Coordinates of C-alpha atoms and ligand atoms in Angstrom, one line a residue:
X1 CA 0.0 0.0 0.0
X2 CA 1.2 3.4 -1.3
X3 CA 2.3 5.9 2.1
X4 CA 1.6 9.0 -0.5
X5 CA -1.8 8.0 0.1
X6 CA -4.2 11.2 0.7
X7 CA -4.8 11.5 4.1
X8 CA -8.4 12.1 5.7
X9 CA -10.6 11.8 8.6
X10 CA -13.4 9.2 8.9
X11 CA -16.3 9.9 10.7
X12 CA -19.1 7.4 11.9
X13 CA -22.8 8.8 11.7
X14 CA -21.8 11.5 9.2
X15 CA -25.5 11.6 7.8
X16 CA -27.3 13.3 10.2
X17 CA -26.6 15.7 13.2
X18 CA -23.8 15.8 15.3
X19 CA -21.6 14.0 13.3
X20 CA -23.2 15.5 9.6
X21 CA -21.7 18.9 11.2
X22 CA -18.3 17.5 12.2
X23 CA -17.9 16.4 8.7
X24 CA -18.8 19.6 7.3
X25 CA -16.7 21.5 9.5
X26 CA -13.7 19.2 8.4
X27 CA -14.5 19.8 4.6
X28 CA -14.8 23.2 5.4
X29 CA -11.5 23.3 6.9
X30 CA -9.7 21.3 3.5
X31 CA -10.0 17.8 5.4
X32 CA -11.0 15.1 3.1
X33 CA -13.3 13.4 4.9
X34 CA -15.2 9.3 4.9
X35 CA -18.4 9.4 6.0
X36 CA -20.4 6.2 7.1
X37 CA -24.2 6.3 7.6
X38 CA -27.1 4.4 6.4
X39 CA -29.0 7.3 4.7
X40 CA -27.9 10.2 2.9
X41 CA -30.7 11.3 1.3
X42 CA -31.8 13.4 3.9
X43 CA -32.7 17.3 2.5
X44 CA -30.1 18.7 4.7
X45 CA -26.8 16.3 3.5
X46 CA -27.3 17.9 -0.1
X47 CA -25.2 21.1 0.7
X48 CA -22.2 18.2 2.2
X49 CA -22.3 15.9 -0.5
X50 CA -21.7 18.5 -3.2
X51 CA -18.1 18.8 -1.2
X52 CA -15.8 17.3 -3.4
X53 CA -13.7 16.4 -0.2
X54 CA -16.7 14.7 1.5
X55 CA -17.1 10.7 0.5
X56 CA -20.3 9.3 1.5
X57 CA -20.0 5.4 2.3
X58 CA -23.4 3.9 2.7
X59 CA -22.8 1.2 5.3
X60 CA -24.6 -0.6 8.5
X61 CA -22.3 -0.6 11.3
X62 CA -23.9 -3.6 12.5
X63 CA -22.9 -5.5 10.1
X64 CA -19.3 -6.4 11.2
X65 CA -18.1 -8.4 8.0
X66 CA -19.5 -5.7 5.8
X67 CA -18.2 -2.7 8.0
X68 CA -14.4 -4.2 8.2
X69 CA -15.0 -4.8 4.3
X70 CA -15.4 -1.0 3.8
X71 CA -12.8 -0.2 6.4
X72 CA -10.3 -2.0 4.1
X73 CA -11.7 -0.4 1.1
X74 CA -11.6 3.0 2.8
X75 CA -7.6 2.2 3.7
X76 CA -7.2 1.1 0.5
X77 CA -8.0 4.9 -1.1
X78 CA -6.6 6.9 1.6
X79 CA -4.6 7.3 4.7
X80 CA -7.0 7.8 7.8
X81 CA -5.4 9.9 10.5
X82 CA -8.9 10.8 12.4
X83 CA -11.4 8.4 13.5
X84 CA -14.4 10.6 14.4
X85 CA -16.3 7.4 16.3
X86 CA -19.4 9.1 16.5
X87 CA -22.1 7.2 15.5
X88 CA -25.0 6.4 18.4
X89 CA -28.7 5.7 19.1
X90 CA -30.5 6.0 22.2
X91 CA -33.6 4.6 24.3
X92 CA -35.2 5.3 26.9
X93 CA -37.3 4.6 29.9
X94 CA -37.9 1.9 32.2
X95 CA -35.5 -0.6 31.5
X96 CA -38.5 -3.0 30.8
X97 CA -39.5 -1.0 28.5
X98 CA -36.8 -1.9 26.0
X99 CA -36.9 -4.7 23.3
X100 CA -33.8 -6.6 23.6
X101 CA -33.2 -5.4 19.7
X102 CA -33.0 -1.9 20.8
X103 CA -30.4 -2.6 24.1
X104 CA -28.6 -5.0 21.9
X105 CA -28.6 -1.8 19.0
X106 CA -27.3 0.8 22.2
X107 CA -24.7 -1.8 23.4
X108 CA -23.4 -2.5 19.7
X109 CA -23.4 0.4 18.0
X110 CA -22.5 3.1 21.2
X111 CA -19.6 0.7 22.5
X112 CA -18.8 -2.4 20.6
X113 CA -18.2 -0.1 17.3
X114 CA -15.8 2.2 18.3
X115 CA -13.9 -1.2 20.2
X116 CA -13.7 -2.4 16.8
X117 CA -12.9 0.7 14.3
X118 CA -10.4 1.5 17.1
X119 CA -8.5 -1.8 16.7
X120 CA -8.3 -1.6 12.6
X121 CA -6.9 1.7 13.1
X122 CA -4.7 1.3 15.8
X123 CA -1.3 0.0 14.9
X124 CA -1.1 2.4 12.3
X125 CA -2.0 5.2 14.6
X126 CA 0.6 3.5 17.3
X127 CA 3.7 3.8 13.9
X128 CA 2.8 7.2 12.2
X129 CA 0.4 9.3 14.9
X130 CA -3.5 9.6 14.7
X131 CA -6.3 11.0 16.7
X132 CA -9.2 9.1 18.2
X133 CA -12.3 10.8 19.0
X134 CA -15.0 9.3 20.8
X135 CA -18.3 11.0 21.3
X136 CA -20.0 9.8 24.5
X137 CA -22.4 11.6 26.6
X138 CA -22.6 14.1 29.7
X139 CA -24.6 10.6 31.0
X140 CA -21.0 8.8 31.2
X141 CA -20.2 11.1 34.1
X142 CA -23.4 10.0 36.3
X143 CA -23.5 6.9 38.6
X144 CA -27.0 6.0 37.8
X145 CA -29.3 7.2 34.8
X146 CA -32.8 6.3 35.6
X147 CA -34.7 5.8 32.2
X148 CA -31.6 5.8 30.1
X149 CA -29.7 2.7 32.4
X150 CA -28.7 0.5 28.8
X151 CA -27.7 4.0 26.9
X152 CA -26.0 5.5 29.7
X153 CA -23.9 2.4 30.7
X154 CA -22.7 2.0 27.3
X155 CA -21.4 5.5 27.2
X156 CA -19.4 5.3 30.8
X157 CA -17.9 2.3 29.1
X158 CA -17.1 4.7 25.9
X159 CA -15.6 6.9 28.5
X160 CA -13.5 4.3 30.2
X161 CA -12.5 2.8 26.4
X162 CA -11.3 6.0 25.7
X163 CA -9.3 6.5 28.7
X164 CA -7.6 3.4 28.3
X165 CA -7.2 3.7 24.6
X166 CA -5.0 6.8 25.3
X167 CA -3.0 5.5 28.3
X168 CA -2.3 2.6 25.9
X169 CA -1.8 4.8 22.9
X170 CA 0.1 8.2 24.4
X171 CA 3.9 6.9 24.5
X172 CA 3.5 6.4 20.9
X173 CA 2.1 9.7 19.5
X174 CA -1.4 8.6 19.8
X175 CA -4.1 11.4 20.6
X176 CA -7.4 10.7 22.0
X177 CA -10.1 12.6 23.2
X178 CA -14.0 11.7 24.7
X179 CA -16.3 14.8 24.3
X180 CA -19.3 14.4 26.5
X181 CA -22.5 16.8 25.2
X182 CA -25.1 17.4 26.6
X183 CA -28.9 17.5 25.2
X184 CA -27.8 18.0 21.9
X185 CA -30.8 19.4 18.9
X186 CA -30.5 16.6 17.2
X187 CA -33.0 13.6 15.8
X188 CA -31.6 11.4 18.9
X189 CA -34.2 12.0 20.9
X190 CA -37.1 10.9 18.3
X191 CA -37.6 7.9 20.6
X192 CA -37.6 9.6 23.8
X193 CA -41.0 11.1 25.2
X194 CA -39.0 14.2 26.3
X195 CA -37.0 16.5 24.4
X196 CA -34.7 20.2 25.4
X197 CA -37.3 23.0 25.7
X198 CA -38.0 23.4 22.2
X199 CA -37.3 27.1 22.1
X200 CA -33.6 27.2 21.6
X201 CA -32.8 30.9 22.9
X202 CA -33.7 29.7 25.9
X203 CA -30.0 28.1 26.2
X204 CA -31.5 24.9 27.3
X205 CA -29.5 22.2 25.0
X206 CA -26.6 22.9 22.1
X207 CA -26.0 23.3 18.6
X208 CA -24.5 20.0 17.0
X209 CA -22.4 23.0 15.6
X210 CA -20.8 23.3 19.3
X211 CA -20.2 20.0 19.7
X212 CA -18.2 20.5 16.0
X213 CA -16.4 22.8 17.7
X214 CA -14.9 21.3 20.5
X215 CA -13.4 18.2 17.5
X216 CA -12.0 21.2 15.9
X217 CA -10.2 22.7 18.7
X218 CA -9.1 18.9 20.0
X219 CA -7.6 18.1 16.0
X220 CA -6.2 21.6 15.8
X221 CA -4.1 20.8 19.0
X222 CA -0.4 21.2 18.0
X223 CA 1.4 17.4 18.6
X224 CA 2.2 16.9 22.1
X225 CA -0.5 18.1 23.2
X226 CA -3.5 15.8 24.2
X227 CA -7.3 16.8 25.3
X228 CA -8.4 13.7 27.3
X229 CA -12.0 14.9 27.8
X230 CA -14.7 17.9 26.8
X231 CA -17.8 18.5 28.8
X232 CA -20.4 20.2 27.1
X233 CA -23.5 21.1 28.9
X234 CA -26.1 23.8 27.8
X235 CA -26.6 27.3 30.5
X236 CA -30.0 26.0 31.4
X237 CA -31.4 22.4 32.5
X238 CA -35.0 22.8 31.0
X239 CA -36.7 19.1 29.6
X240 CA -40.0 19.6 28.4
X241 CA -42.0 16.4 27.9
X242 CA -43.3 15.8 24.3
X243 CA -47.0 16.6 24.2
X244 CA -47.7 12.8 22.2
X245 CA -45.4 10.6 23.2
X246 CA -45.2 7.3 21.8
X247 CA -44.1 5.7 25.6
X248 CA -46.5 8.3 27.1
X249 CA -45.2 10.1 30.8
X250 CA -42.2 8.7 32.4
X251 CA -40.7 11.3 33.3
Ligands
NAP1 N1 -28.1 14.7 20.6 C1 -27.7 14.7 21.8 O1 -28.3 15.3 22.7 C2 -26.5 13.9 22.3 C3 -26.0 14.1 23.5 C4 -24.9 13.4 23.9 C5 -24.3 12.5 23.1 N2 -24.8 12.3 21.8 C6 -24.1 11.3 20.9 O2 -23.8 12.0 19.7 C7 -23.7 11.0 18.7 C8 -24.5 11.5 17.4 O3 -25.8 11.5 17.7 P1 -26.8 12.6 17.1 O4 -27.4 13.4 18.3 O5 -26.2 13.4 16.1 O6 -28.0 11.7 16.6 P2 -28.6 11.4 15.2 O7 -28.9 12.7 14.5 O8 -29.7 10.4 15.4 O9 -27.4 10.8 14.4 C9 -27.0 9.4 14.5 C10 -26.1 9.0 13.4 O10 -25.7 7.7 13.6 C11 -25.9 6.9 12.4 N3 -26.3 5.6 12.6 C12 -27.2 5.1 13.5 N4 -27.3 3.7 13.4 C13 -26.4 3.4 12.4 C14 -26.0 2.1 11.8 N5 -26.5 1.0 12.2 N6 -25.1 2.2 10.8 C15 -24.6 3.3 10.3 N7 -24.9 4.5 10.9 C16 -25.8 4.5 11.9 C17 -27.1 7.7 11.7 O11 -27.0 7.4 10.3 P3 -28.3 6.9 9.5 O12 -29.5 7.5 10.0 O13 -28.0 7.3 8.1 O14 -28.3 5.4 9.7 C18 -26.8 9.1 12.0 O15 -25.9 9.6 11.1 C19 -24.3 9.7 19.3 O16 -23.2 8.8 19.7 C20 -25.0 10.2 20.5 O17 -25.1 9.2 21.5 C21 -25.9 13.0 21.4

């Protein structure tokens, strides 16, 4: 494999949200930039995928043999030097609640995903430098979260990946970072029956356009310099409860 390769970013979850505005940040910026998600036909991806530096790659992360299959493809094109692992879905409520597809889904896709991008990427992060970035949740810093116990379990153990991906990964140039936002305006919460107070000037949740932020400041760290963890948290605390939920009151 050539080393004049291009080199670029790969982001998980780049066709919607958080992670559709960390890709178009990085384009902005010059990065090329891979990224996976399962739909791209959304209205709002149009202005992204007419960057010629942003590659679109239609794939399930749940399907392991087909995501390693596009991971070599990927490597096969360019030289990734960012994994953006930010791909996630959320459920909540009573833990009874929840179909085992859906905690199986959280568990897989919020942990066991970034476990195994992580380890294709690795030893050539460990020879020739690269970044990890893993986005987890202001829930990894809690103890307990009631009505969010499988979500909020599998992003402590994001958290703790993270932290030992870097001990493991600092001696030999490797950066890594866990950002942890807060109520983010994003579809996540479509199966939630609360949401942030809808009126946004009210400062109760953030723009997935903050949480871009915070990746650009961590990959425009000089070398040597390594930003183990971002909190992110709105001013205000305010949850409204949807006025139809599909789960009704639980709150
Ligand atoms: N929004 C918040 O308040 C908040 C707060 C803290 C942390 N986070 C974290 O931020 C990350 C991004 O979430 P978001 O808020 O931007 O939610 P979102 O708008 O629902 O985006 C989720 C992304 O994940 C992708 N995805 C889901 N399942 C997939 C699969 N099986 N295969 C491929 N791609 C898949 C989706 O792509 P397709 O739809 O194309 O499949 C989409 O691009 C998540 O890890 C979430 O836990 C969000």
């Amino acid at each position: 494999m050539s080393e004049e390769r291009q080199r670029a970013a790969l982001v998980t979850g780049a066709s919607s949200g958080i992670g559709r505005e960390i890709a178009r940040r990085l384009c902005d910026e010059g990065r090329v930039v891979y990224g996976i998600g399962r739909n791209f036909e959304r209205p709002e991806e149009k202005e992204l995928l007419e960057n010629p530096l942003f590659h679109p790659v239609v794939c399930d992360l749940l399907d392991t043999a087909g995501l390693l299959d596009t991971v070599r493809r990927i490597r096969a094109e360019v030289k990734i030097t960012a994994l953006i692992s930010n791909a996630g879905s959320a459920y909540y409520g009573v833990h009874e609640m929840l179909t085992n597809e859906q905690i199986e889904e959280i568990v897989r896709l919020d942990l066991e995903v970034p476990m195994l991008l992580t380890k294709q990427f690795l030893p050539e992060f460990k020879k020739s430098g690269g970044t990890f970035i893993y986005i987890a949740s202001v829930t990894a810093q809690n103890l307990a979260n009631p009505h969010g116990a499988a979500y909020g379990a599998a992003k402590t153990g994001l958290l703790s990946f993270a932290r030992s991906i870097l001990e493991e990964g600092r001696k030999c140039g490797v950066q890594v970072t866990a950002v942890l936002p807060d109520m983010t305006r994003t579809d996540l919460y479509r199966n939630a029956d609360f949401e942030a107070e809808p009126d946004a000037a009210a400062g109760a949740s953030l723009a997935p356009s903050e949480v871009a932020d915070a990746v650009m400041y961590v990959l425009s760290r000089p070398a040597g310099v390594v930003v183990p963890e971002i909190v992110l948290q709105p001013q205000l605390r305010r949850i409204a409860k949807k006025p139809h939920s599909p789960y009704g009151s639980r709150l």
